[in-house]
């Protein structure tokens, strides 16, 4: 039973502490659209997305008005397109035509982004997988709302190093083809290890093959709420700190649960999961870095940062899992540089390096996220960074990801502006020593032995 105190408390979090529902993401299976004729395939894809998602945006607006809860994004995720287009697509341009169809469907339904221009290649690549991956730069350069992801490894299968090498080249090509927008095409491309099937957050969302025909997933966010709560217990011991984060995460997730249930009921689509990740924005007071500094760090990146982030991630999950029937996706805390003003400040003051960010990814929700690097960074170096991050995910049985942006024409000391929720980013230095001979070996890094527990 919700009482008036809880209603007032939620209103306070929304009005003054930047609480929002970051996204309602409608997952749609396109497996029943498969066709050997490309024109027919594109028609089936467009028709199904528009039919299933026609009321998504209006439903989101209705819930916002009725409950006073901001819902920042309305999004769609679809079955990985490499699986859907394999029978009809013979060239990279064939896959690009599907990307354009998806973009048209996204515009017709009014959603912010559509994810699922994806391939799952953790153990090997089919011809369709390879064609889709090679089409990614052109697909992202010629569409507005399409997001792409590639899963190159898992705890069960190891790391597909052929795919890792290829993705370094794809990131570079995407940067070049979108250089007029600060190489922002790379901001819509994620390379995963252990990608989840039910992630509502872009750019990595896709509708997993184990999911039903359609499902509603919700992503909540509340870094400002957590920071505000911690201000009241400044100087207290870790027990008090943990309890405060846990209780706050419970309250934040209850808002997501409410929105998810309402959206499910009104759309006539099953409720999937609530992803209870703390997702920051460039707005002041809406920062994961700000939470870490409220815990007692002079700056994010200082000694103790990884421990503080581990505490935060764990307590968010412990509090959130009690607040929702189904918790999934990524869940925890995101540390994107360009989207978090506190992270940007830490980089600019020299407290937060790429290597420290990598250490933090061992305990965060995702990985190296929205990090701008010099445009002349070699493709093999990008592949090496992807491999390092995938190894962390593989060995620790967690999701990790890389979203690097080698900004063409920019170098260390420069800044790139993306705008909106994507913010801006200082160009960070990358280790200059080569890993080319390692990356060029080809083949697969085998799975760690503990993957054979089943």
CSV table of C-alpha atoms in Angstrom, one decimal:
chain,number,residue,atom,x,y,z
A,1,UNK,CA,0.0,0.0,0.0
A,2,UNK,CA,1.5,3.4,-1.0
A,3,UNK,CA,0.9,6.1,1.6
A,4,UNK,CA,1.0,9.9,1.2
A,5,UNK,CA,4.6,10.1,2.7
A,6,UNK,CA,5.9,7.9,-0.2
A,7,UNK,CA,4.0,10.0,-2.7
A,8,UNK,CA,5.6,13.2,-1.4
A,9,UNK,CA,9.0,11.5,-1.2
A,10,UNK,CA,8.8,10.4,-4.9
A,11,UNK,CA,7.7,13.9,-5.9
A,12,UNK,CA,10.7,15.4,-4.1
A,13,UNK,CA,13.0,13.0,-6.0
A,14,UNK,CA,11.5,13.9,-9.3
A,15,UNK,CA,11.4,17.7,-8.8
A,16,UNK,CA,14.7,18.3,-7.0
A,17,UNK,CA,16.9,15.2,-7.4
A,18,UNK,CA,16.6,14.4,-11.1
A,19,UNK,CA,14.9,11.1,-10.7
A,20,UNK,CA,13.6,9.8,-14.1
A,21,UNK,CA,12.7,6.7,-16.0
A,22,UNK,CA,15.5,6.7,-18.6
A,23,UNK,CA,13.7,4.5,-21.1
A,24,UNK,CA,10.7,2.4,-22.0
A,25,UNK,CA,12.1,-0.1,-24.5
A,26,UNK,CA,9.7,-2.3,-26.5
A,27,UNK,CA,11.5,-5.5,-27.6
A,28,UNK,CA,10.1,-6.9,-30.9
A,29,UNK,CA,10.9,-10.3,-32.4
A,30,UNK,CA,11.5,-10.2,-36.1
A,31,UNK,CA,12.1,-13.9,-36.5
A,32,UNK,CA,8.7,-14.4,-38.2
A,33,UNK,CA,9.7,-11.7,-40.8
A,34,UNK,CA,12.5,-13.9,-42.3
A,35,UNK,CA,12.2,-14.1,-46.1
A,36,UNK,CA,14.6,-15.0,-49.0
A,37,UNK,CA,13.4,-12.0,-50.9
A,38,UNK,CA,15.0,-8.7,-49.7
A,39,UNK,CA,12.1,-6.5,-50.6
A,40,UNK,CA,9.6,-8.7,-48.9
A,41,UNK,CA,11.9,-8.9,-45.8
A,42,UNK,CA,12.1,-5.1,-45.6
A,43,UNK,CA,8.3,-4.8,-46.0
A,44,UNK,CA,7.6,-7.4,-43.3
A,45,UNK,CA,10.1,-5.7,-40.9
A,46,UNK,CA,8.6,-2.3,-41.4
A,47,UNK,CA,5.0,-3.4,-41.1
A,48,UNK,CA,5.6,-5.4,-37.9
A,49,UNK,CA,7.5,-2.7,-36.1
A,50,UNK,CA,5.0,0.0,-36.9
A,51,UNK,CA,2.1,-2.3,-36.0
A,52,UNK,CA,3.5,-3.5,-32.6
A,53,UNK,CA,5.0,-0.1,-31.6
A,54,UNK,CA,2.4,2.3,-32.9
A,55,UNK,CA,1.2,3.3,-29.4
A,56,UNK,CA,4.5,3.2,-27.6
A,57,UNK,CA,5.3,6.9,-27.6
A,58,UNK,CA,1.8,8.0,-26.9
A,59,UNK,CA,1.6,5.5,-24.0
A,60,UNK,CA,4.8,6.8,-22.6
A,61,UNK,CA,3.4,10.4,-22.7
A,62,UNK,CA,0.2,9.3,-21.0
A,63,UNK,CA,2.0,7.7,-18.1
A,64,UNK,CA,4.2,10.8,-17.8
A,65,UNK,CA,1.1,13.0,-17.6
A,66,UNK,CA,-0.9,10.8,-15.2
A,67,UNK,CA,1.9,10.0,-12.7
A,68,UNK,CA,4.2,13.0,-13.2
A,69,UNK,CA,7.2,10.7,-13.8
A,70,UNK,CA,9.6,11.9,-16.5
A,71,UNK,CA,10.2,9.2,-19.1
A,72,UNK,CA,13.2,10.5,-21.1
A,73,UNK,CA,13.3,8.0,-24.0
A,74,UNK,CA,11.0,5.7,-25.8
A,75,UNK,CA,12.9,3.0,-27.7
A,76,UNK,CA,12.6,-0.2,-29.7
A,77,UNK,CA,14.9,-3.2,-29.7
A,78,UNK,CA,14.7,-5.9,-32.3
A,79,UNK,CA,16.1,-9.4,-32.9
A,80,UNK,CA,19.8,-9.2,-34.0
A,81,UNK,CA,19.5,-8.4,-37.7
A,82,UNK,CA,22.3,-10.8,-38.7
A,83,UNK,CA,19.9,-13.6,-37.7
A,84,UNK,CA,16.9,-12.1,-39.6
A,85,UNK,CA,18.6,-11.0,-42.8
A,86,UNK,CA,20.9,-14.0,-43.4
A,87,UNK,CA,18.7,-15.6,-46.0
A,88,UNK,CA,18.0,-12.5,-48.1
A,89,UNK,CA,21.2,-10.5,-47.8
A,90,UNK,CA,24.1,-11.3,-50.1
A,91,UNK,CA,26.1,-8.0,-49.8
A,92,UNK,CA,26.8,-5.3,-47.2
A,93,UNK,CA,24.5,-3.0,-49.1
A,94,UNK,CA,21.6,-5.5,-48.7
A,95,UNK,CA,22.1,-5.2,-44.9
A,96,UNK,CA,22.3,-1.4,-45.1
A,97,UNK,CA,18.9,-1.4,-46.8
A,98,UNK,CA,17.5,-3.2,-43.7
A,99,UNK,CA,19.1,-0.5,-41.5
A,100,UNK,CA,17.3,2.2,-43.6
A,101,UNK,CA,14.0,0.3,-43.2
A,102,UNK,CA,14.6,0.1,-39.4
A,103,UNK,CA,15.3,3.8,-39.4
A,104,UNK,CA,12.1,4.6,-41.3
A,105,UNK,CA,10.1,2.4,-38.8
A,106,UNK,CA,11.7,4.2,-35.9
A,107,UNK,CA,10.7,7.6,-37.4
A,108,UNK,CA,7.2,6.4,-38.1
A,109,UNK,CA,6.7,5.3,-34.5
A,110,UNK,CA,8.4,8.4,-33.1
A,111,UNK,CA,11.0,6.5,-30.9
A,112,UNK,CA,14.3,8.1,-30.0
A,113,UNK,CA,16.4,5.0,-31.0
A,114,UNK,CA,16.1,1.5,-32.4
A,115,UNK,CA,18.6,-1.1,-31.4
A,116,UNK,CA,19.3,-4.5,-32.7
A,117,UNK,CA,21.5,-3.9,-35.8
A,118,UNK,CA,23.5,-6.6,-34.2
A,119,UNK,CA,25.5,-9.8,-34.6
A,120,UNK,CA,26.3,-12.5,-32.0
A,121,UNK,CA,29.7,-13.9,-32.8
A,122,UNK,CA,31.3,-15.0,-29.5
A,123,UNK,CA,32.5,-18.3,-31.0
A,124,UNK,CA,32.4,-17.8,-34.8
A,125,UNK,CA,31.0,-15.8,-37.6
A,126,UNK,CA,28.5,-16.9,-40.3
A,127,UNK,CA,28.7,-15.2,-43.7
A,128,UNK,CA,25.6,-13.1,-42.7
A,129,UNK,CA,27.3,-12.1,-39.4
A,130,UNK,CA,30.4,-10.9,-41.3
A,131,UNK,CA,28.4,-9.0,-43.9
A,132,UNK,CA,26.4,-7.2,-41.2
A,133,UNK,CA,29.5,-6.3,-39.3
A,134,UNK,CA,31.2,-4.9,-42.4
A,135,UNK,CA,28.0,-2.9,-43.2
A,136,UNK,CA,27.9,-1.2,-39.8
A,137,UNK,CA,29.9,1.9,-40.7
A,138,UNK,CA,27.7,2.7,-43.7
A,139,UNK,CA,24.5,1.8,-41.9
A,140,UNK,CA,25.3,4.2,-39.0
A,141,UNK,CA,26.5,6.9,-41.4
A,142,UNK,CA,23.2,6.8,-43.4
A,143,UNK,CA,20.7,6.5,-40.6
A,144,UNK,CA,19.7,8.7,-37.7
A,145,UNK,CA,18.2,6.5,-35.0
A,146,UNK,CA,19.8,3.1,-35.5
A,147,UNK,CA,22.1,1.6,-32.8
A,148,UNK,CA,24.4,-1.3,-33.4
A,149,UNK,CA,26.1,-3.9,-31.2
A,150,UNK,CA,28.3,-7.0,-31.6
A,151,UNK,CA,28.9,-9.6,-29.0
A,152,UNK,CA,32.4,-11.0,-29.5
A,153,UNK,CA,32.9,-13.2,-26.4
A,154,UNK,CA,31.3,-14.9,-23.4
A,155,UNK,CA,32.3,-16.9,-20.3
A,156,UNK,CA,31.1,-20.1,-22.0
A,157,UNK,CA,32.7,-19.7,-25.4
A,158,UNK,CA,35.8,-17.5,-24.9
A,159,UNK,CA,36.7,-14.5,-27.1
A,160,UNK,CA,36.5,-14.6,-30.9
A,161,UNK,CA,39.7,-12.7,-31.7
A,162,UNK,CA,38.9,-12.6,-35.4
A,163,UNK,CA,35.8,-10.6,-34.5
A,164,UNK,CA,37.8,-8.5,-32.1
A,165,UNK,CA,40.3,-7.6,-34.9
A,166,UNK,CA,37.5,-6.8,-37.3
A,167,UNK,CA,35.7,-4.6,-34.8
A,168,UNK,CA,38.8,-2.4,-34.3
A,169,UNK,CA,38.7,-1.8,-38.1
A,170,UNK,CA,34.9,-1.2,-38.0
A,171,UNK,CA,35.2,1.4,-35.2
A,172,UNK,CA,37.8,3.3,-37.2
A,173,UNK,CA,35.8,3.2,-40.4
A,174,UNK,CA,32.7,4.3,-38.6
A,175,UNK,CA,34.6,7.2,-37.1
A,176,UNK,CA,35.8,8.3,-40.6
A,177,UNK,CA,32.4,8.0,-42.2
A,178,UNK,CA,30.8,10.1,-39.4
A,179,UNK,CA,33.6,12.6,-38.9
A,180,UNK,CA,31.3,15.5,-39.8
A,181,UNK,CA,29.4,14.9,-36.5
A,182,UNK,CA,32.5,14.4,-34.3
A,183,UNK,CA,32.7,10.7,-35.3
A,184,UNK,CA,29.5,10.2,-33.4
A,185,UNK,CA,28.6,7.1,-35.3
A,186,UNK,CA,30.9,5.3,-32.9
A,187,UNK,CA,28.6,6.5,-30.0
A,188,UNK,CA,25.9,4.3,-31.5
A,189,UNK,CA,28.1,1.2,-31.6
A,190,UNK,CA,28.9,-1.2,-28.7
A,191,UNK,CA,31.2,-4.2,-28.6
A,192,UNK,CA,30.1,-6.7,-25.9
A,193,UNK,CA,31.2,-9.7,-24.0
A,194,UNK,CA,28.4,-11.6,-22.3
A,195,UNK,CA,25.7,-9.3,-23.8
A,196,UNK,CA,22.3,-9.8,-22.0
A,197,UNK,CA,19.1,-10.6,-24.0
A,198,UNK,CA,16.9,-8.1,-22.2
A,199,UNK,CA,18.9,-4.8,-22.0
A,200,UNK,CA,16.7,-1.7,-22.5
A,201,UNK,CA,19.7,0.7,-22.7
A,202,UNK,CA,21.1,1.9,-26.0
A,203,UNK,CA,23.3,1.6,-27.8
A,204,UNK,CA,23.5,-2.1,-26.9
A,205,UNK,CA,19.9,-3.1,-26.7
A,206,UNK,CA,18.6,-6.0,-28.8
A,207,UNK,CA,15.7,-8.4,-28.5
A,208,UNK,CA,17.2,-11.7,-27.5
A,209,UNK,CA,16.3,-14.9,-29.2
A,210,UNK,CA,15.1,-16.4,-25.9
A,211,UNK,CA,12.5,-13.6,-25.6
A,212,UNK,CA,8.8,-13.8,-26.6
A,213,UNK,CA,7.2,-12.0,-29.6
A,214,UNK,CA,7.2,-8.7,-27.8
A,215,UNK,CA,8.1,-7.4,-24.3
A,216,UNK,CA,8.4,-4.2,-22.4
A,217,UNK,CA,11.6,-3.5,-20.6
A,218,UNK,CA,12.2,-0.3,-18.5
A,219,UNK,CA,15.4,1.3,-17.4
A,220,UNK,CA,15.4,3.6,-14.4
A,221,UNK,CA,18.0,6.1,-13.3
A,222,UNK,CA,18.6,8.1,-10.2
A,223,UNK,CA,22.3,9.2,-9.5
A,224,UNK,CA,21.0,12.5,-8.1
A,225,UNK,CA,18.7,10.8,-5.7
A,226,UNK,CA,21.5,8.5,-4.3
A,227,UNK,CA,23.9,11.5,-4.0
A,228,UNK,CA,21.3,13.5,-2.1
A,229,UNK,CA,20.6,10.6,0.3
A,230,UNK,CA,24.3,10.2,1.0
A,231,UNK,CA,24.7,13.9,1.8
A,232,UNK,CA,22.5,13.2,4.9
A,233,UNK,CA,24.9,10.5,6.2
A,234,UNK,CA,28.2,12.3,5.5
A,235,UNK,CA,31.0,10.9,7.7
A,236,UNK,CA,29.0,7.9,8.9
A,237,UNK,CA,30.5,4.3,8.7
A,238,UNK,CA,30.2,1.9,5.8
A,239,UNK,CA,27.3,0.1,7.3
A,240,UNK,CA,25.2,3.3,7.3
A,241,UNK,CA,26.5,4.1,3.9
A,242,UNK,CA,25.5,0.7,2.4
A,243,UNK,CA,22.0,0.8,4.0
A,244,UNK,CA,21.4,4.3,2.7
A,245,UNK,CA,22.3,3.3,-0.9
A,246,UNK,CA,20.3,0.1,-0.6
A,247,UNK,CA,17.1,1.8,0.6
A,248,UNK,CA,17.4,4.6,-2.0
A,249,UNK,CA,17.8,2.1,-4.8
A,250,UNK,CA,14.7,0.3,-3.6
A,251,UNK,CA,12.7,3.6,-3.9
A,252,UNK,CA,14.1,4.4,-7.3
A,253,UNK,CA,13.3,0.9,-8.6
A,254,UNK,CA,9.7,1.0,-7.3
A,255,UNK,CA,9.1,3.9,-9.7
A,256,UNK,CA,10.4,1.8,-12.6
A,257,UNK,CA,8.3,-1.1,-11.6
A,258,UNK,CA,5.2,1.1,-11.6
A,259,UNK,CA,5.9,2.5,-15.1
A,260,UNK,CA,6.8,-1.0,-16.4
A,261,UNK,CA,3.5,-2.5,-15.2
A,262,UNK,CA,1.4,0.4,-16.5
A,263,UNK,CA,3.2,0.4,-19.9
A,264,UNK,CA,2.7,-3.4,-20.2
A,265,UNK,CA,-1.0,-3.2,-19.4
A,266,UNK,CA,-1.7,-0.3,-21.8
A,267,UNK,CA,0.3,-1.7,-24.7
A,268,UNK,CA,-1.0,-5.3,-24.2
A,269,UNK,CA,2.6,-6.5,-24.1
A,270,UNK,CA,4.2,-8.7,-21.4
A,271,UNK,CA,6.4,-6.9,-18.8
A,272,UNK,CA,10.0,-8.1,-19.1
A,273,UNK,CA,12.4,-6.6,-16.7
A,274,UNK,CA,13.4,-3.4,-14.8
A,275,UNK,CA,17.0,-2.5,-15.4
A,276,UNK,CA,17.9,-0.6,-12.2
A,277,UNK,CA,21.1,1.0,-13.4
A,278,UNK,CA,22.2,4.4,-12.2
A,279,UNK,CA,22.6,6.1,-15.6
A,280,UNK,CA,24.0,9.6,-15.4
A,281,UNK,CA,23.5,12.6,-17.7
A,282,UNK,CA,25.7,15.7,-18.3
A,283,UNK,CA,23.3,17.7,-16.0
A,284,UNK,CA,24.9,18.9,-12.8
A,285,UNK,CA,23.8,16.8,-9.9
A,286,UNK,CA,23.0,13.7,-12.0
A,287,UNK,CA,26.5,12.1,-11.8
A,288,UNK,CA,27.8,8.7,-10.7
A,289,UNK,CA,31.1,10.3,-10.1
A,290,UNK,CA,29.4,12.7,-7.8
A,291,UNK,CA,28.2,9.8,-5.7
A,292,UNK,CA,31.7,8.4,-5.4
A,293,UNK,CA,33.0,11.8,-4.3
A,294,UNK,CA,30.2,12.1,-1.8
A,295,UNK,CA,31.5,8.8,-0.3
A,296,UNK,CA,34.7,10.6,0.5
A,297,UNK,CA,37.0,10.7,-2.5
A,298,UNK,CA,38.6,14.0,-3.4
A,299,UNK,CA,38.1,13.1,-7.1
A,300,UNK,CA,36.8,10.1,-9.0
A,301,UNK,CA,40.0,8.3,-10.0
A,302,UNK,CA,41.7,8.7,-6.6
A,303,UNK,CA,42.8,5.5,-4.7
A,304,UNK,CA,39.7,3.9,-3.4
A,305,UNK,CA,37.6,4.6,-6.5
A,306,UNK,CA,37.2,1.0,-7.6
A,307,UNK,CA,36.2,0.0,-4.0
A,308,UNK,CA,33.6,2.8,-3.8
A,309,UNK,CA,32.2,1.8,-7.2
A,310,UNK,CA,32.0,-1.9,-6.1
A,311,UNK,CA,30.1,-0.9,-3.0
A,312,UNK,CA,27.7,1.3,-5.0
A,313,UNK,CA,27.0,-1.4,-7.6
A,314,UNK,CA,26.4,-4.1,-5.1
A,315,UNK,CA,24.0,-2.1,-2.9
A,316,UNK,CA,22.1,-0.8,-5.9
A,317,UNK,CA,21.4,-4.4,-6.9
A,318,UNK,CA,20.6,-5.5,-3.4
A,319,UNK,CA,18.1,-2.7,-2.9
A,320,UNK,CA,16.6,-2.8,-6.4
A,321,UNK,CA,16.1,-6.6,-6.6
A,322,UNK,CA,13.6,-6.4,-3.7
A,323,UNK,CA,11.6,-3.6,-5.4
A,324,UNK,CA,10.7,-5.4,-8.7
A,325,UNK,CA,9.3,-8.7,-9.7
A,326,UNK,CA,11.9,-9.1,-12.5
A,327,UNK,CA,15.3,-7.4,-12.5
A,328,UNK,CA,17.6,-7.8,-15.5
A,329,UNK,CA,19.5,-6.1,-18.3
A,330,UNK,CA,22.7,-4.5,-17.0
A,331,UNK,CA,21.7,-3.2,-13.6
A,332,UNK,CA,24.1,-1.4,-11.3
A,333,UNK,CA,26.0,1.8,-12.2
A,334,UNK,CA,27.2,3.2,-15.6
A,335,UNK,CA,30.4,5.2,-15.9
A,336,UNK,CA,30.2,6.8,-19.4
A,337,UNK,CA,32.7,9.7,-19.6
A,338,UNK,CA,30.9,12.1,-21.9
A,339,UNK,CA,27.5,11.6,-20.3
A,340,UNK,CA,28.6,12.3,-16.7
A,341,UNK,CA,29.8,15.8,-15.8
A,342,UNK,CA,31.7,14.4,-12.8
A,343,UNK,CA,33.6,12.0,-14.9
A,344,UNK,CA,34.4,14.7,-17.4
A,345,UNK,CA,35.8,16.9,-14.6
A,346,UNK,CA,37.9,14.0,-13.2
A,347,UNK,CA,39.4,13.4,-16.6
A,348,UNK,CA,40.1,17.1,-17.1
A,349,UNK,CA,41.8,17.5,-13.8
A,350,UNK,CA,44.1,14.5,-14.5
A,351,UNK,CA,42.6,12.2,-11.8
A,352,UNK,CA,40.9,9.6,-14.2
A,353,UNK,CA,42.9,7.8,-16.9
A,354,UNK,CA,41.8,5.1,-19.4
A,355,UNK,CA,43.7,2.6,-17.3
A,356,UNK,CA,41.8,3.6,-14.1
A,357,UNK,CA,38.5,3.4,-16.0
A,358,UNK,CA,39.4,-0.1,-17.1
A,359,UNK,CA,40.0,-1.1,-13.4
A,360,UNK,CA,36.6,0.4,-12.5
A,361,UNK,CA,34.9,-1.7,-15.2
A,362,UNK,CA,35.8,-4.8,-13.2
A,363,UNK,CA,33.0,-3.9,-10.8
A,364,UNK,CA,30.6,-1.6,-12.8
A,365,UNK,CA,27.6,-2.5,-14.9
A,366,UNK,CA,29.1,-2.3,-18.4
A,367,UNK,CA,32.6,-1.1,-19.3
A,368,UNK,CA,34.6,1.5,-21.2
A,369,UNK,CA,31.7,3.8,-22.3
A,370,UNK,CA,31.5,6.9,-24.4
A,371,UNK,CA,35.3,7.6,-24.2
A,372,UNK,CA,36.8,9.9,-26.9
A,373,UNK,CA,40.3,9.0,-28.0
A,374,UNK,CA,42.6,10.5,-30.7
A,375,UNK,CA,41.4,9.9,-34.2
A,376,UNK,CA,44.8,8.5,-35.3
A,377,UNK,CA,44.6,5.6,-32.8
A,378,UNK,CA,45.5,2.4,-34.7
A,379,UNK,CA,42.7,-0.1,-35.3
A,380,UNK,CA,44.8,-2.8,-33.6
A,381,UNK,CA,45.1,-0.7,-30.5
A,382,UNK,CA,41.3,-0.3,-30.4
A,383,UNK,CA,41.0,-4.1,-30.9
A,384,UNK,CA,43.5,-4.6,-28.0
A,385,UNK,CA,41.3,-2.4,-25.7
A,386,UNK,CA,38.3,-4.4,-26.7
A,387,UNK,CA,40.1,-7.7,-26.0
A,388,UNK,CA,41.2,-6.4,-22.5
A,389,UNK,CA,37.6,-5.5,-21.7
A,390,UNK,CA,36.2,-8.7,-23.0
A,391,UNK,CA,38.7,-10.7,-20.9
A,392,UNK,CA,37.5,-8.9,-17.8
A,393,UNK,CA,33.9,-9.9,-18.6
A,394,UNK,CA,34.8,-13.5,-19.6
A,395,UNK,CA,36.8,-14.3,-16.5
A,396,UNK,CA,34.5,-12.5,-14.1
A,397,UNK,CA,31.2,-13.9,-15.6
A,398,UNK,CA,29.9,-10.4,-16.1
A,399,UNK,CA,28.8,-8.1,-19.0
A,400,UNK,CA,31.5,-5.8,-20.2
A,401,UNK,CA,31.4,-3.5,-23.3
A,402,UNK,CA,33.5,-1.0,-25.2
A,403,UNK,CA,32.1,2.2,-26.8
A,404,UNK,CA,35.2,4.1,-27.9
A,405,UNK,CA,35.1,7.1,-30.2
A,406,UNK,CA,38.3,7.8,-32.1
A,407,UNK,CA,37.4,11.4,-33.1
A,408,UNK,CA,38.9,12.2,-36.6
A,409,UNK,CA,41.0,15.3,-36.5
A,410,UNK,CA,41.2,15.5,-32.7
A,411,UNK,CA,44.0,14.7,-30.3
A,412,UNK,CA,44.8,14.8,-26.6
A,413,UNK,CA,43.9,18.2,-25.2
A,414,UNK,CA,41.0,18.7,-27.6
A,415,UNK,CA,37.3,18.4,-26.7
A,416,UNK,CA,34.4,17.0,-28.8
A,417,UNK,CA,30.8,18.1,-28.4
A,418,UNK,CA,28.0,15.5,-28.9
A,419,UNK,CA,25.1,17.5,-27.4
A,420,UNK,CA,22.0,16.5,-25.5
A,421,UNK,CA,22.2,13.4,-23.2
A,422,UNK,CA,25.5,12.5,-24.9
A,423,UNK,CA,27.3,15.6,-23.5
A,424,UNK,CA,30.9,16.3,-24.4
A,425,UNK,CA,34.2,14.6,-23.9
A,426,UNK,CA,37.9,15.5,-23.5
A,427,UNK,CA,40.1,13.4,-25.8
A,428,UNK,CA,41.9,10.9,-23.6
A,429,UNK,CA,45.4,9.6,-24.2
A,430,UNK,CA,45.9,5.9,-25.3
A,431,UNK,CA,48.9,3.7,-24.6
A,432,UNK,CA,51.3,4.2,-27.5
A,433,UNK,CA,52.8,0.7,-27.4
A,434,UNK,CA,51.6,-1.6,-30.2
A,435,UNK,CA,49.6,-4.9,-29.7
A,436,UNK,CA,49.4,-5.5,-33.5
A,437,UNK,CA,51.2,-8.8,-33.5
A,438,UNK,CA,48.9,-10.1,-30.7
A,439,UNK,CA,45.7,-9.0,-32.5
A,440,UNK,CA,46.8,-10.3,-35.9
A,441,UNK,CA,47.3,-13.9,-34.6
A,442,UNK,CA,43.6,-14.7,-35.3
A,443,UNK,CA,41.6,-17.5,-33.9
A,444,UNK,CA,39.9,-17.7,-30.5
A,445,UNK,CA,40.9,-17.2,-26.8
A,446,UNK,CA,39.4,-20.3,-25.1
A,447,UNK,CA,36.9,-20.0,-22.3
A,448,UNK,CA,38.2,-20.1,-18.7
A,449,UNK,CA,37.9,-23.5,-17.0
A,450,UNK,CA,35.2,-22.4,-14.5
A,451,UNK,CA,32.8,-22.0,-17.5
A,452,UNK,CA,32.4,-25.8,-17.4
A,453,UNK,CA,30.5,-26.0,-14.1
A,454,UNK,CA,27.3,-27.1,-15.8
